[in-house]
Amino acid sequence: MSNKVSVPVNNDLCPQTLFTYGTFREDGQPNFGLFCWFSYCWFDDLGVMCAIGGHKQTQDRIRATGVFSANLVTESTLALADYFGTADGHDADKMTVPCRWERGQVLDVPVLSDCPFAFELEVERTISTNDEEGDTVFLCRIRNVLKDAELVDSDLPVEEIMRRLGVVSTTGTCDYWAWDGRHLGKWHEPAQQIRPGVQVGKAAQQ
Ligand SMILES: Cc1cc2nc3c(=O)[nH]c(=O)nc-3n(C[C@H](O)[C@H](O)[C@H](O)COP(=O)(O)O)c2cc1C
């Protein structure tokens, strides 16, 4: 006798790793958004796949330039990352908050200086998953991996490196979780430390 129960389609208890995606806007200034529908695929080398909803500045700029960065979110950058997932990139003032960034080393993409691990990505294939809404999956080549120097050839055990990194994950319940399981808040709460009163942008609701 099975102890399983069929429930409506959802992924509420499935942990997802968070990345901020960086693109250059049309005016040459960087824009960052927050994303968790991210995983890996294989070409003749490791690649990544990213599901992005329509109507977002990030998607517009990936389509226009074919490149972007994916920056691993950690506890020390969670408030800024949550702000990037709250404010709408089509609003001219989204990126007026303090944010340290630099250019990628292989692709012309903005990378967050305070993220310890980042991918420089080039779109290989674009798949529409919902023509009406513009929802899209991008299959990407990893053109470069950037790591903080102290993480390279470290003698520390992986367990200790991961603890120090403080990687953040999320669940479909709209919660943030620490690597060691602590609750770090609901979506759009940490963003208030960056810009008090910031509201969820139109794009984030779609
Ligand atoms: C925790 C979290 C995860 C998110 N993950 C995704 C995602 O995987 N795909 C997506 O299309 N939007 C996702 N969003 C919404 C975008 O971050 C939001 O629309 C943001 O405004 C995008 O930035 P942009 O407007 O500058 O493009 C997420 C938001 C949050 C708070």
PDB file of C-alpha atoms and ligand atoms in Angstrom:
ATOM      1  CA  MET A   1       0.000   0.000   0.000  1.00  0.00           C
ATOM      2  CA  SER A   2       1.591   3.316  -1.104  1.00  0.00           C
ATOM      3  CA  ASN A   3       1.855   6.207   1.338  1.00  0.00           C
ATOM      4  CA  LYS A   4       1.984   8.720  -1.567  1.00  0.00           C
ATOM      5  CA  VAL A   5      -0.665  11.389  -2.138  1.00  0.00           C
ATOM      6  CA  SER A   6      -1.177  13.125  -5.526  1.00  0.00           C
ATOM      7  CA  VAL A   7      -1.113  16.927  -5.155  1.00  0.00           C
ATOM      8  CA  PRO A   8      -1.469  19.815  -7.627  1.00  0.00           C
ATOM      9  CA  VAL A   9       1.633  20.442  -9.803  1.00  0.00           C
ATOM     10  CA  ASN A  10       4.249  22.351  -7.795  1.00  0.00           C
ATOM     11  CA  ASN A  11       7.906  22.196  -6.654  1.00  0.00           C
ATOM     12  CA  ASP A  12       7.409  23.608  -3.175  1.00  0.00           C
ATOM     13  CA  LEU A  13       9.827  21.331  -1.270  1.00  0.00           C
ATOM     14  CA  CYS A  14      12.559  21.164  -3.930  1.00  0.00           C
ATOM     15  CA  PRO A  15      15.637  23.287  -3.056  1.00  0.00           C
ATOM     16  CA  GLN A  16      16.946  25.528  -5.838  1.00  0.00           C
ATOM     17  CA  THR A  17      20.276  27.329  -6.051  1.00  0.00           C
ATOM     18  CA  LEU A  18      20.118  31.087  -6.621  1.00  0.00           C
ATOM     19  CA  PHE A  19      22.082  33.124  -9.163  1.00  0.00           C
ATOM     20  CA  THR A  20      21.995  36.790 -10.131  1.00  0.00           C
ATOM     21  CA  TYR A  21      22.178  37.178 -13.914  1.00  0.00           C
ATOM     22  CA  GLY A  22      24.121  40.185 -15.195  1.00  0.00           C
ATOM     23  CA  THR A  23      23.557  41.831 -18.586  1.00  0.00           C
ATOM     24  CA  PHE A  24      24.461  45.173 -20.113  1.00  0.00           C
ATOM     25  CA  ARG A  25      21.515  47.456 -20.846  1.00  0.00           C
ATOM     26  CA  GLU A  26      21.210  49.303 -24.133  1.00  0.00           C
ATOM     27  CA  ASP A  27      22.883  52.370 -22.513  1.00  0.00           C
ATOM     28  CA  GLY A  28      25.920  50.250 -21.524  1.00  0.00           C
ATOM     29  CA  GLN A  29      25.084  50.205 -17.808  1.00  0.00           C
ATOM     30  CA  PRO A  30      24.875  46.851 -15.977  1.00  0.00           C
ATOM     31  CA  ASN A  31      21.566  45.295 -14.918  1.00  0.00           C
ATOM     32  CA  PHE A  32      21.141  42.370 -12.533  1.00  0.00           C
ATOM     33  CA  GLY A  33      18.118  40.114 -11.864  1.00  0.00           C
ATOM     34  CA  LEU A  34      17.670  37.149  -9.487  1.00  0.00           C
ATOM     35  CA  PHE A  35      16.986  33.646 -10.818  1.00  0.00           C
ATOM     36  CA  CYS A  36      16.548  30.094  -9.491  1.00  0.00           C
ATOM     37  CA  TRP A  37      15.240  28.105 -12.482  1.00  0.00           C
ATOM     38  CA  PHE A  38      18.804  27.171 -13.354  1.00  0.00           C
ATOM     39  CA  SER A  39      20.375  23.781 -13.974  1.00  0.00           C
ATOM     40  CA  TYR A  40      22.990  22.001 -16.078  1.00  0.00           C
ATOM     41  CA  CYS A  41      23.100  20.267 -19.459  1.00  0.00           C
ATOM     42  CA  TRP A  42      25.750  18.625 -21.608  1.00  0.00           C
ATOM     43  CA  PHE A  43      26.959  19.640 -25.093  1.00  0.00           C
ATOM     44  CA  ASP A  44      30.506  18.369 -25.659  1.00  0.00           C
ATOM     45  CA  ASP A  45      31.265  20.113 -22.360  1.00  0.00           C
ATOM     46  CA  LEU A  46      29.299  21.287 -19.332  1.00  0.00           C
ATOM     47  CA  GLY A  47      26.535  23.780 -20.142  1.00  0.00           C
ATOM     48  CA  VAL A  48      23.704  25.428 -18.250  1.00  0.00           C
ATOM     49  CA  MET A  49      19.974  25.868 -18.861  1.00  0.00           C
ATOM     50  CA  CYS A  50      18.035  28.866 -17.634  1.00  0.00           C
ATOM     51  CA  ALA A  51      14.259  29.397 -17.681  1.00  0.00           C
ATOM     52  CA  ILE A  52      13.333  33.084 -17.849  1.00  0.00           C
ATOM     53  CA  GLY A  53       9.851  34.572 -17.977  1.00  0.00           C
ATOM     54  CA  GLY A  54       8.879  37.038 -20.683  1.00  0.00           C
ATOM     55  CA  HIS A  55       8.666  40.813 -20.150  1.00  0.00           C
ATOM     56  CA  LYS A  56      11.924  40.978 -18.164  1.00  0.00           C
ATOM     57  CA  GLN A  57      14.802  43.323 -18.872  1.00  0.00           C
ATOM     58  CA  THR A  58      17.197  40.402 -18.280  1.00  0.00           C
ATOM     59  CA  GLN A  59      15.547  38.325 -20.999  1.00  0.00           C
ATOM     60  CA  ASP A  60      15.414  41.295 -23.402  1.00  0.00           C
ATOM     61  CA  ARG A  61      19.146  41.902 -22.959  1.00  0.00           C
ATOM     62  CA  ILE A  62      20.132  38.222 -23.225  1.00  0.00           C
ATOM     63  CA  ARG A  63      18.214  38.053 -26.519  1.00  0.00           C
ATOM     64  CA  ALA A  64      19.900  41.248 -27.753  1.00  0.00           C
ATOM     65  CA  THR A  65      23.491  40.380 -26.748  1.00  0.00           C
ATOM     66  CA  GLY A  66      23.546  36.540 -26.561  1.00  0.00           C
ATOM     67  CA  VAL A  67      25.666  36.686 -23.380  1.00  0.00           C
ATOM     68  CA  PHE A  68      25.241  37.109 -19.607  1.00  0.00           C
ATOM     69  CA  SER A  69      26.837  36.237 -16.277  1.00  0.00           C
ATOM     70  CA  ALA A  70      25.397  33.992 -13.540  1.00  0.00           C
ATOM     71  CA  ASN A  71      26.684  34.923 -10.064  1.00  0.00           C
ATOM     72  CA  LEU A  72      26.226  32.490  -7.159  1.00  0.00           C
ATOM     73  CA  VAL A  73      24.193  34.027  -4.320  1.00  0.00           C
ATOM     74  CA  THR A  74      25.643  33.772  -0.813  1.00  0.00           C
ATOM     75  CA  GLU A  75      24.449  35.063   2.563  1.00  0.00           C
ATOM     76  CA  SER A  76      26.615  38.174   2.372  1.00  0.00           C
ATOM     77  CA  THR A  77      24.999  39.212  -0.940  1.00  0.00           C
ATOM     78  CA  LEU A  78      21.443  37.958  -0.289  1.00  0.00           C
ATOM     79  CA  ALA A  79      19.904  41.376   0.449  1.00  0.00           C
ATOM     80  CA  LEU A  80      21.251  42.823  -2.813  1.00  0.00           C
ATOM     81  CA  ALA A  81      20.259  39.674  -4.751  1.00  0.00           C
ATOM     82  CA  ASP A  82      16.728  39.811  -3.318  1.00  0.00           C
ATOM     83  CA  TYR A  83      16.558  43.480  -4.321  1.00  0.00           C
ATOM     84  CA  PHE A  84      17.565  42.446  -7.878  1.00  0.00           C
ATOM     85  CA  GLY A  85      14.680  39.932  -7.791  1.00  0.00           C
ATOM     86  CA  THR A  86      12.233  42.546  -6.550  1.00  0.00           C
ATOM     87  CA  ALA A  87      12.876  45.772  -8.493  1.00  0.00           C
ATOM     88  CA  ASP A  88      12.010  45.809 -12.205  1.00  0.00           C
ATOM     89  CA  GLY A  89      14.932  46.237 -14.619  1.00  0.00           C
ATOM     90  CA  HIS A  90      12.759  48.323 -16.936  1.00  0.00           C
ATOM     91  CA  ASP A  91      12.589  51.010 -14.206  1.00  0.00           C
ATOM     92  CA  ALA A  92      15.376  53.523 -14.814  1.00  0.00           C
ATOM     93  CA  ASP A  93      16.363  53.708 -11.102  1.00  0.00           C
ATOM     94  CA  LYS A  94      16.754  49.954 -10.383  1.00  0.00           C
ATOM     95  CA  MET A  95      20.552  50.067 -10.582  1.00  0.00           C
ATOM     96  CA  THR A  96      21.078  53.299  -8.628  1.00  0.00           C
ATOM     97  CA  VAL A  97      21.830  51.245  -5.455  1.00  0.00           C
ATOM     98  CA  PRO A  98      25.472  50.655  -4.370  1.00  0.00           C
ATOM     99  CA  CYS A  99      26.777  47.584  -6.212  1.00  0.00           C
ATOM    100  CA  ARG A 100      30.381  46.551  -6.909  1.00  0.00           C
ATOM    101  CA  TRP A 101      30.781  45.035 -10.378  1.00  0.00           C
ATOM    102  CA  GLU A 102      33.499  44.323 -12.903  1.00  0.00           C
ATOM    103  CA  ARG A 103      33.709  43.056 -16.491  1.00  0.00           C
ATOM    104  CA  GLY A 104      33.981  39.347 -17.275  1.00  0.00           C
ATOM    105  CA  GLN A 105      37.407  38.031 -18.299  1.00  0.00           C
ATOM    106  CA  VAL A 106      36.230  36.317 -21.523  1.00  0.00           C
ATOM    107  CA  LEU A 107      32.815  37.778 -22.414  1.00  0.00           C
ATOM    108  CA  ASP A 108      31.552  41.362 -22.259  1.00  0.00           C
ATOM    109  CA  VAL A 109      29.253  40.770 -19.290  1.00  0.00           C
ATOM    110  CA  PRO A 110      28.969  42.477 -15.891  1.00  0.00           C
ATOM    111  CA  VAL A 111      30.010  40.296 -12.933  1.00  0.00           C
ATOM    112  CA  LEU A 112      29.273  41.030  -9.258  1.00  0.00           C
ATOM    113  CA  SER A 113      32.624  41.599  -7.519  1.00  0.00           C
ATOM    114  CA  ASP A 114      31.348  40.320  -4.156  1.00  0.00           C
ATOM    115  CA  CYS A 115      30.107  36.955  -5.497  1.00  0.00           C
ATOM    116  CA  PRO A 116      32.757  34.249  -4.984  1.00  0.00           C
ATOM    117  CA  PHE A 117      31.750  32.130  -8.015  1.00  0.00           C
ATOM    118  CA  ALA A 118      30.410  33.221 -11.405  1.00  0.00           C
ATOM    119  CA  PHE A 119      29.806  31.779 -14.870  1.00  0.00           C
ATOM    120  CA  GLU A 120      30.267  33.757 -18.099  1.00  0.00           C
ATOM    121  CA  LEU A 121      27.584  32.347 -20.402  1.00  0.00           C
ATOM    122  CA  GLU A 122      26.896  32.449 -24.144  1.00  0.00           C
ATOM    123  CA  VAL A 123      23.511  31.353 -25.497  1.00  0.00           C
ATOM    124  CA  GLU A 124      23.744  28.288 -27.748  1.00  0.00           C
ATOM    125  CA  ARG A 125      20.029  27.596 -28.217  1.00  0.00           C
ATOM    126  CA  THR A 126      16.806  29.455 -27.383  1.00  0.00           C
ATOM    127  CA  ILE A 127      13.627  27.466 -26.773  1.00  0.00           C
ATOM    128  CA  SER A 128      10.221  29.086 -26.345  1.00  0.00           C
ATOM    129  CA  THR A 129       8.117  27.336 -23.694  1.00  0.00           C
ATOM    130  CA  ASN A 130       5.129  29.708 -23.944  1.00  0.00           C
ATOM    131  CA  ASP A 131       4.866  31.850 -27.100  1.00  0.00           C
ATOM    132  CA  GLU A 132       2.081  34.048 -25.716  1.00  0.00           C
ATOM    133  CA  GLU A 133       3.948  35.096 -22.536  1.00  0.00           C
ATOM    134  CA  GLY A 134       7.463  35.009 -24.008  1.00  0.00           C
ATOM    135  CA  ASP A 135       8.690  32.412 -21.478  1.00  0.00           C
ATOM    136  CA  THR A 136      11.994  30.980 -22.663  1.00  0.00           C
ATOM    137  CA  VAL A 137      14.675  28.425 -21.853  1.00  0.00           C
ATOM    138  CA  PHE A 138      18.220  29.398 -22.808  1.00  0.00           C
ATOM    139  CA  LEU A 139      20.751  26.582 -23.270  1.00  0.00           C
ATOM    140  CA  CYS A 140      24.169  28.121 -22.729  1.00  0.00           C
ATOM    141  CA  ARG A 141      27.835  27.363 -23.185  1.00  0.00           C
ATOM    142  CA  ILE A 142      30.012  28.133 -20.166  1.00  0.00           C
ATOM    143  CA  ARG A 143      32.736  30.320 -21.700  1.00  0.00           C
ATOM    144  CA  ASN A 144      34.485  31.005 -18.394  1.00  0.00           C
ATOM    145  CA  VAL A 145      34.277  30.253 -14.662  1.00  0.00           C
ATOM    146  CA  LEU A 146      35.416  32.946 -12.224  1.00  0.00           C
ATOM    147  CA  LYS A 147      36.298  31.989  -8.642  1.00  0.00           C
ATOM    148  CA  ASP A 148      37.661  34.027  -5.751  1.00  0.00           C
ATOM    149  CA  ALA A 149      41.402  33.316  -5.664  1.00  0.00           C
ATOM    150  CA  GLU A 150      41.330  31.867  -2.138  1.00  0.00           C
ATOM    151  CA  LEU A 151      38.920  29.125  -3.318  1.00  0.00           C
ATOM    152  CA  VAL A 152      41.376  27.827  -5.913  1.00  0.00           C
ATOM    153  CA  ASP A 153      43.635  24.983  -4.739  1.00  0.00           C
ATOM    154  CA  SER A 154      42.371  25.435  -1.184  1.00  0.00           C
ATOM    155  CA  ASP A 155      43.503  22.773   1.293  1.00  0.00           C
ATOM    156  CA  LEU A 156      40.237  23.077   3.205  1.00  0.00           C
ATOM    157  CA  PRO A 157      37.729  20.198   3.036  1.00  0.00           C
ATOM    158  CA  VAL A 158      34.762  20.881   0.715  1.00  0.00           C
ATOM    159  CA  GLU A 159      32.457  20.863   3.756  1.00  0.00           C
ATOM    160  CA  GLU A 160      34.371  23.795   5.242  1.00  0.00           C
ATOM    161  CA  ILE A 161      34.551  25.690   1.921  1.00  0.00           C
ATOM    162  CA  MET A 162      30.782  25.352   1.436  1.00  0.00           C
ATOM    163  CA  ARG A 163      30.171  26.480   5.033  1.00  0.00           C
ATOM    164  CA  ARG A 164      32.360  29.546   4.510  1.00  0.00           C
ATOM    165  CA  LEU A 165      30.751  30.354   1.152  1.00  0.00           C
ATOM    166  CA  GLY A 166      27.315  30.418   2.788  1.00  0.00           C
ATOM    167  CA  VAL A 167      25.447  29.492  -0.395  1.00  0.00           C
ATOM    168  CA  VAL A 168      21.739  30.380  -0.292  1.00  0.00           C
ATOM    169  CA  SER A 169      18.936  28.267  -1.715  1.00  0.00           C
ATOM    170  CA  THR A 170      15.211  28.786  -2.066  1.00  0.00           C
ATOM    171  CA  THR A 171      12.041  26.709  -2.100  1.00  0.00           C
ATOM    172  CA  GLY A 172       8.822  27.270  -4.040  1.00  0.00           C
ATOM    173  CA  THR A 173       7.325  28.369  -0.714  1.00  0.00           C
ATOM    174  CA  CYS A 174       9.044  31.760  -1.339  1.00  0.00           C
ATOM    175  CA  ASP A 175      11.604  31.209   1.449  1.00  0.00           C
ATOM    176  CA  TYR A 176      15.401  31.650   1.547  1.00  0.00           C
ATOM    177  CA  TRP A 177      17.527  28.985   3.295  1.00  0.00           C
ATOM    178  CA  ALA A 178      21.125  28.934   4.484  1.00  0.00           C
ATOM    179  CA  TRP A 179      23.488  26.079   3.532  1.00  0.00           C
ATOM    180  CA  ASP A 180      23.118  24.780   7.142  1.00  0.00           C
ATOM    181  CA  GLY A 181      19.306  24.961   7.020  1.00  0.00           C
ATOM    182  CA  ARG A 182      18.635  28.276   8.808  1.00  0.00           C
ATOM    183  CA  HIS A 183      15.676  30.300   7.551  1.00  0.00           C
ATOM    184  CA  LEU A 184      16.903  33.593   6.031  1.00  0.00           C
ATOM    185  CA  GLY A 185      13.557  35.257   5.298  1.00  0.00           C
ATOM    186  CA  LYS A 186      10.786  35.366   2.718  1.00  0.00           C
ATOM    187  CA  TRP A 187      11.251  36.641  -0.839  1.00  0.00           C
ATOM    188  CA  HIS A 188      11.318  40.467  -1.010  1.00  0.00           C
ATOM    189  CA  GLU A 189      12.119  40.875   2.712  1.00  0.00           C
ATOM    190  CA  PRO A 190      15.974  41.181   2.584  1.00  0.00           C
ATOM    191  CA  ALA A 191      15.552  43.714  -0.288  1.00  0.00           C
ATOM    192  CA  GLN A 192      14.113  46.192   2.220  1.00  0.00           C
ATOM    193  CA  GLN A 193      17.658  46.592   3.673  1.00  0.00           C
ATOM    194  CA  ILE A 194      18.803  47.859   0.275  1.00  0.00           C
ATOM    195  CA  ARG A 195      15.855  50.143  -0.559  1.00  0.00           C
ATOM    196  CA  PRO A 196      13.229  50.443   2.191  1.00  0.00           C
ATOM    197  CA  GLY A 197       9.732  50.222   0.744  1.00  0.00           C
ATOM    198  CA  VAL A 198      10.807  48.639  -2.575  1.00  0.00           C
ATOM    199  CA  GLN A 199       7.811  46.924  -4.182  1.00  0.00           C
ATOM    200  CA  VAL A 200       7.738  43.841  -6.404  1.00  0.00           C
ATOM    201  CA  GLY A 201       8.063  45.089  -9.992  1.00  0.00           C
ATOM    202  CA  LYS A 202       5.595  44.217 -12.725  1.00  0.00           C
ATOM    203  CA  ALA A 203       8.051  41.779 -14.345  1.00  0.00           C
ATOM    204  CA  ALA A 204       8.570  39.810 -11.105  1.00  0.00           C
ATOM    205  CA  GLN A 205       4.839  39.124 -10.834  1.00  0.00           C
ATOM    206  CA  GLN A 206       4.701  37.513 -14.277  1.00  0.00           C
TER     207      GLN A 206
HETATM  208  C1  LIG B   1      13.992  34.119  -5.279  1.00  0.00           C
HETATM  209  C2  LIG B   1      13.622  34.554  -6.675  1.00  0.00           C
HETATM  210  C3  LIG B   1      13.892  33.711  -7.741  1.00  0.00           C
HETATM  211  C4  LIG B   1      13.525  34.076  -9.045  1.00  0.00           C
HETATM  212  N1  LIG B   1      13.781  33.204 -10.077  1.00  0.00           N
HETATM  213  C5  LIG B   1      13.359  33.522 -11.331  1.00  0.00           C
HETATM  214  C6  LIG B   1      13.581  32.605 -12.418  1.00  0.00           C
HETATM  215  O1  LIG B   1      14.204  31.544 -12.276  1.00  0.00           O
HETATM  216  N2  LIG B   1      13.095  32.959 -13.640  1.00  0.00           N
HETATM  217  C7  LIG B   1      12.444  34.152 -13.851  1.00  0.00           C
HETATM  218  O2  LIG B   1      12.023  34.433 -14.973  1.00  0.00           O
HETATM  219  N3  LIG B   1      12.291  35.063 -12.853  1.00  0.00           N
HETATM  220  C8  LIG B   1      12.719  34.774 -11.607  1.00  0.00           C
HETATM  221  N4  LIG B   1      12.555  35.673 -10.575  1.00  0.00           N
HETATM  222  C9  LIG B   1      11.960  36.999 -10.874  1.00  0.00           C
HETATM  223  C10 LIG B   1      13.029  38.010 -11.362  1.00  0.00           C
HETATM  224  O3  LIG B   1      14.140  38.079 -10.487  1.00  0.00           O
HETATM  225  C11 LIG B   1      12.380  39.408 -11.458  1.00  0.00           C
HETATM  226  O4  LIG B   1      11.426  39.380 -12.498  1.00  0.00           O
HETATM  227  C12 LIG B   1      13.380  40.525 -11.680  1.00  0.00           C
HETATM  228  O5  LIG B   1      12.668  41.749 -11.816  1.00  0.00           O
HETATM  229  C13 LIG B   1      14.215  40.277 -12.944  1.00  0.00           C
HETATM  230  O6  LIG B   1      15.106  41.346 -13.097  1.00  0.00           O
HETATM  231  P1  LIG B   1      14.987  42.329 -14.347  1.00  0.00           P
HETATM  232  O7  LIG B   1      13.594  42.938 -14.261  1.00  0.00           O
HETATM  233  O8  LIG B   1      16.077  43.323 -14.110  1.00  0.00           O
HETATM  234  O9  LIG B   1      15.158  41.481 -15.559  1.00  0.00           O
HETATM  235  C14 LIG B   1      12.904  35.334  -9.276  1.00  0.00           C
HETATM  236  C15 LIG B   1      12.677  36.206  -8.189  1.00  0.00           C
HETATM  237  C16 LIG B   1      13.026  35.816  -6.908  1.00  0.00           C
HETATM  238  C17 LIG B   1      12.757  36.743  -5.751  1.00  0.00           C
END
